CSV table of C-alpha atoms in Angstrom, one decimal:
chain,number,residue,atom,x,y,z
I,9,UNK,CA,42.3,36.7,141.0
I,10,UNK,CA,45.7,36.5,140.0
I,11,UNK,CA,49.2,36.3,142.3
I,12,UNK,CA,49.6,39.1,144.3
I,13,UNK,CA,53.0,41.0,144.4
I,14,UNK,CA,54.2,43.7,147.3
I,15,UNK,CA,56.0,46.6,146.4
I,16,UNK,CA,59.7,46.9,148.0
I,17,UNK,CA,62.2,49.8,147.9
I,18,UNK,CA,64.1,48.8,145.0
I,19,UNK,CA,60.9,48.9,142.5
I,20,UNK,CA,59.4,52.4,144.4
I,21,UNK,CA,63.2,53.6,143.5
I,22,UNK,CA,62.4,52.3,139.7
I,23,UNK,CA,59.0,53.9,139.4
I,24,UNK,CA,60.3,57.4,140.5
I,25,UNK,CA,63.4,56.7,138.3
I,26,UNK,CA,61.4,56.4,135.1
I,27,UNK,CA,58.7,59.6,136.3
I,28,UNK,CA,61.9,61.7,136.3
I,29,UNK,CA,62.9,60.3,133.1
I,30,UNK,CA,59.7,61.5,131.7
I,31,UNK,CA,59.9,64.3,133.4
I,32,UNK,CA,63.1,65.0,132.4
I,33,UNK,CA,62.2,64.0,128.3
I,34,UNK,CA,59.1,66.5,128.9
I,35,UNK,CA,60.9,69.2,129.4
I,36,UNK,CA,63.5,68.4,126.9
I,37,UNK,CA,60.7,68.6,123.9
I,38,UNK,CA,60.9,71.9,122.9
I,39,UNK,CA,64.5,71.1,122.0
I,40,UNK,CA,63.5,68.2,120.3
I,41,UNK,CA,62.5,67.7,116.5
I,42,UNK,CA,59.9,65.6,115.8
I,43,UNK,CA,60.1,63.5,113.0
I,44,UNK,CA,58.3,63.4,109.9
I,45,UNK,CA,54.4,62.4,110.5
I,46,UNK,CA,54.8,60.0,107.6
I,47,UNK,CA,56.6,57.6,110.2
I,48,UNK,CA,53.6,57.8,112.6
I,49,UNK,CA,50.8,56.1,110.6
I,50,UNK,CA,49.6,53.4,113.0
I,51,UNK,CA,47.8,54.3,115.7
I,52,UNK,CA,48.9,53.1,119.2
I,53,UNK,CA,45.4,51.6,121.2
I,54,UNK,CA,44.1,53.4,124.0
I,55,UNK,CA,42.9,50.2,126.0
I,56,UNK,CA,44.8,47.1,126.2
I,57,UNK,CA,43.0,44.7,128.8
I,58,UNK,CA,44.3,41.1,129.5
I,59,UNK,CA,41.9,39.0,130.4
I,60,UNK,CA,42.2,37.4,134.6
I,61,UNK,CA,43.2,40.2,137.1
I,62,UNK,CA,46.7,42.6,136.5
I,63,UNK,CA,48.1,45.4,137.1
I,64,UNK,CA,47.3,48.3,135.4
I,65,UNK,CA,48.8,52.1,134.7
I,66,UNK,CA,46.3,55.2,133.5
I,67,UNK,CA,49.2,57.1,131.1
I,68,UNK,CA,48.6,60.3,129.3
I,69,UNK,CA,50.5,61.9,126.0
I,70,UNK,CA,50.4,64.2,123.7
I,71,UNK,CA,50.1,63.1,119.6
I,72,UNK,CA,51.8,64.6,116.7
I,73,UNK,CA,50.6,67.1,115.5
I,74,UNK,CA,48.2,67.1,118.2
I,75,UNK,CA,47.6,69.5,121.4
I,76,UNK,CA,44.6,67.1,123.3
I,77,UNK,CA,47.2,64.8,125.2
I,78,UNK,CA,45.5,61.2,124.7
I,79,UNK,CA,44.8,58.5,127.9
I,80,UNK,CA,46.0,54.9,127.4
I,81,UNK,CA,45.0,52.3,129.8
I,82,UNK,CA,47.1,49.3,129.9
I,83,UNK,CA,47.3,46.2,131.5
I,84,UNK,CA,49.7,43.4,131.2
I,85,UNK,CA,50.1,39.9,132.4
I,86,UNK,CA,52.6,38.6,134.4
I,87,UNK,CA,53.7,42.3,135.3
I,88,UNK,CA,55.2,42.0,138.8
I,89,UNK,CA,55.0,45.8,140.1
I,90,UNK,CA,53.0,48.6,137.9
I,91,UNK,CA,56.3,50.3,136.1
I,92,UNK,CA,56.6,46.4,134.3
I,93,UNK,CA,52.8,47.7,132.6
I,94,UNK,CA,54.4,51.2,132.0
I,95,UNK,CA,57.9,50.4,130.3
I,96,UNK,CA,56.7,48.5,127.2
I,97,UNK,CA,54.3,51.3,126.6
I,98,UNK,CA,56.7,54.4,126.7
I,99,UNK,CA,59.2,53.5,124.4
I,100,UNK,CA,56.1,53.0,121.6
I,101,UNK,CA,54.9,55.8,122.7
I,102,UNK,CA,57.9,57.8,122.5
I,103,UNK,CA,58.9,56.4,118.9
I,104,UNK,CA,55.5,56.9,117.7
I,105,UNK,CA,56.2,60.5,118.1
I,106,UNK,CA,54.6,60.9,121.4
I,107,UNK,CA,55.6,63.7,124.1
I,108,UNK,CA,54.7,64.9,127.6
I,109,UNK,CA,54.3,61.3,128.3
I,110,UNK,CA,52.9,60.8,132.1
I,111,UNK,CA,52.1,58.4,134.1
I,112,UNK,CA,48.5,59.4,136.1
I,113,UNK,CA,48.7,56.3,138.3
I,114,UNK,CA,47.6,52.4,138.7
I,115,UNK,CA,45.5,50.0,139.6
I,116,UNK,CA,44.4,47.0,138.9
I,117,UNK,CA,42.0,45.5,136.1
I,118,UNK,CA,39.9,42.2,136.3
I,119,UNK,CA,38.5,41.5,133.0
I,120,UNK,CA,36.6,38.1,132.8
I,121,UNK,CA,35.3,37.1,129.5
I,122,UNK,CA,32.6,34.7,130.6
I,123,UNK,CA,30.8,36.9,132.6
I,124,UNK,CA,31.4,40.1,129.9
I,125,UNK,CA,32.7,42.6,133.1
I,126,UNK,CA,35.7,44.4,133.6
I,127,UNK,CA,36.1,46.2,137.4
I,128,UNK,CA,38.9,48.7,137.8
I,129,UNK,CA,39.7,49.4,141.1
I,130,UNK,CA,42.6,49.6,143.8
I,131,UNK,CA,46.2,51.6,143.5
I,132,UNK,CA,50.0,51.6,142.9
I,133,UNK,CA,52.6,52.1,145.6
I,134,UNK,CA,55.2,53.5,143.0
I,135,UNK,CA,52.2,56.0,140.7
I,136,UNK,CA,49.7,56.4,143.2
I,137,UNK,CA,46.2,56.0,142.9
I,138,UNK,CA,44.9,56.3,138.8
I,139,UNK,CA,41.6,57.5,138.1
I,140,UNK,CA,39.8,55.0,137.6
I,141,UNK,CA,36.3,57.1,136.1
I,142,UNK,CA,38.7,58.3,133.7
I,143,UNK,CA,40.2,54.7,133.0
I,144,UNK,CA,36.6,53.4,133.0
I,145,UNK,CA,35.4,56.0,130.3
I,146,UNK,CA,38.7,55.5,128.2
I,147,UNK,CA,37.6,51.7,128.1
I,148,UNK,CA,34.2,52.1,126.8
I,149,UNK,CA,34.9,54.9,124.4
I,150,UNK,CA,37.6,52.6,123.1
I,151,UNK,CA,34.8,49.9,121.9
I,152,UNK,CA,36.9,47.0,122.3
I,153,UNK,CA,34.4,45.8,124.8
I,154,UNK,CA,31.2,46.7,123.9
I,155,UNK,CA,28.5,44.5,125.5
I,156,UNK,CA,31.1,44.2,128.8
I,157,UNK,CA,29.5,45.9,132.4
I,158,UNK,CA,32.7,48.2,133.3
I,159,UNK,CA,32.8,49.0,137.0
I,160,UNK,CA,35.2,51.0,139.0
I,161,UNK,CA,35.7,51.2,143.0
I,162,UNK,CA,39.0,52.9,145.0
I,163,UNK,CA,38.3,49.8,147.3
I,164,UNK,CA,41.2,47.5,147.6
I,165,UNK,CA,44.7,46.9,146.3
């Protein structure tokens, strides 16, 4: 498994700074404009899993044009506290025309190729636990790994 990171005050202080930002943005959107679906033709994936063990966040938003929010499940590399997985993500999301962006939780992901299997499992100090059934069925829906044995456990960190 990969290097293993504690949480300390100063990232628990980020995490609840950027859930009020969204906050904050969500409640903002029916002030807001959105701009012409023409500049939202790419799709933003729903499941992006690197491969080893990381840190992942369980997001939902709501598409253009769109009232069924959608449920990403990302996981990054290298991402020292859960909010690192989250603040690439928001700003796509958010110019991609995105709203009511949230933040359900975290975990962690182990994906290992050789073996085909992906376990999600454990939680984040600054989002609390994610839901990892959900995550689990957002993975396989997404096809991406198709042939992989997707597990999920709230046992461990």
């Amino acid at each position: 498994m990969s290097e293993e990171f504690t949480t300390n005050a100063h990232d628990l202080a980020e995490a609840a700074k950027l859930q009020a930002q969204l906050e904050q943005d969500s409640n903002a959107k029916n002030n807001f404009t959105s701009p012409s679906s023409a500049q939202h033709q790419y799709r933003i994936p729903s499941v992006s899993i690197d491969s080893g063990a990381y840190k992942y966040v369980l997001i939902t938003a709501l598409p253009p044009n769109n009232s069924k929010p959608e449920v990403f499940v990302h996981s990054k590399r290298g991402a020292q506290y859960h909010r690192n997985v989250a603040e690439p993500l928001i700003p796509i999301l958010q110019q991609g025309g995105y709203t009511d962006i949230r933040i359900k939780g975290g975990g962690r992901i182990f994906r290992c190729d050789d073996n085909n299997i992906i376990k999600i499992f454990g939680y984040s100090y600054g989002f609390g636990r994610a839901d990892h059934a959900l995550a689990k069925d957002v993975v396989e829906k997404s096809g991406k790994f198709a042939g992989y044995t997707i597990s999920w456990s709230n046992d461990g960190y």
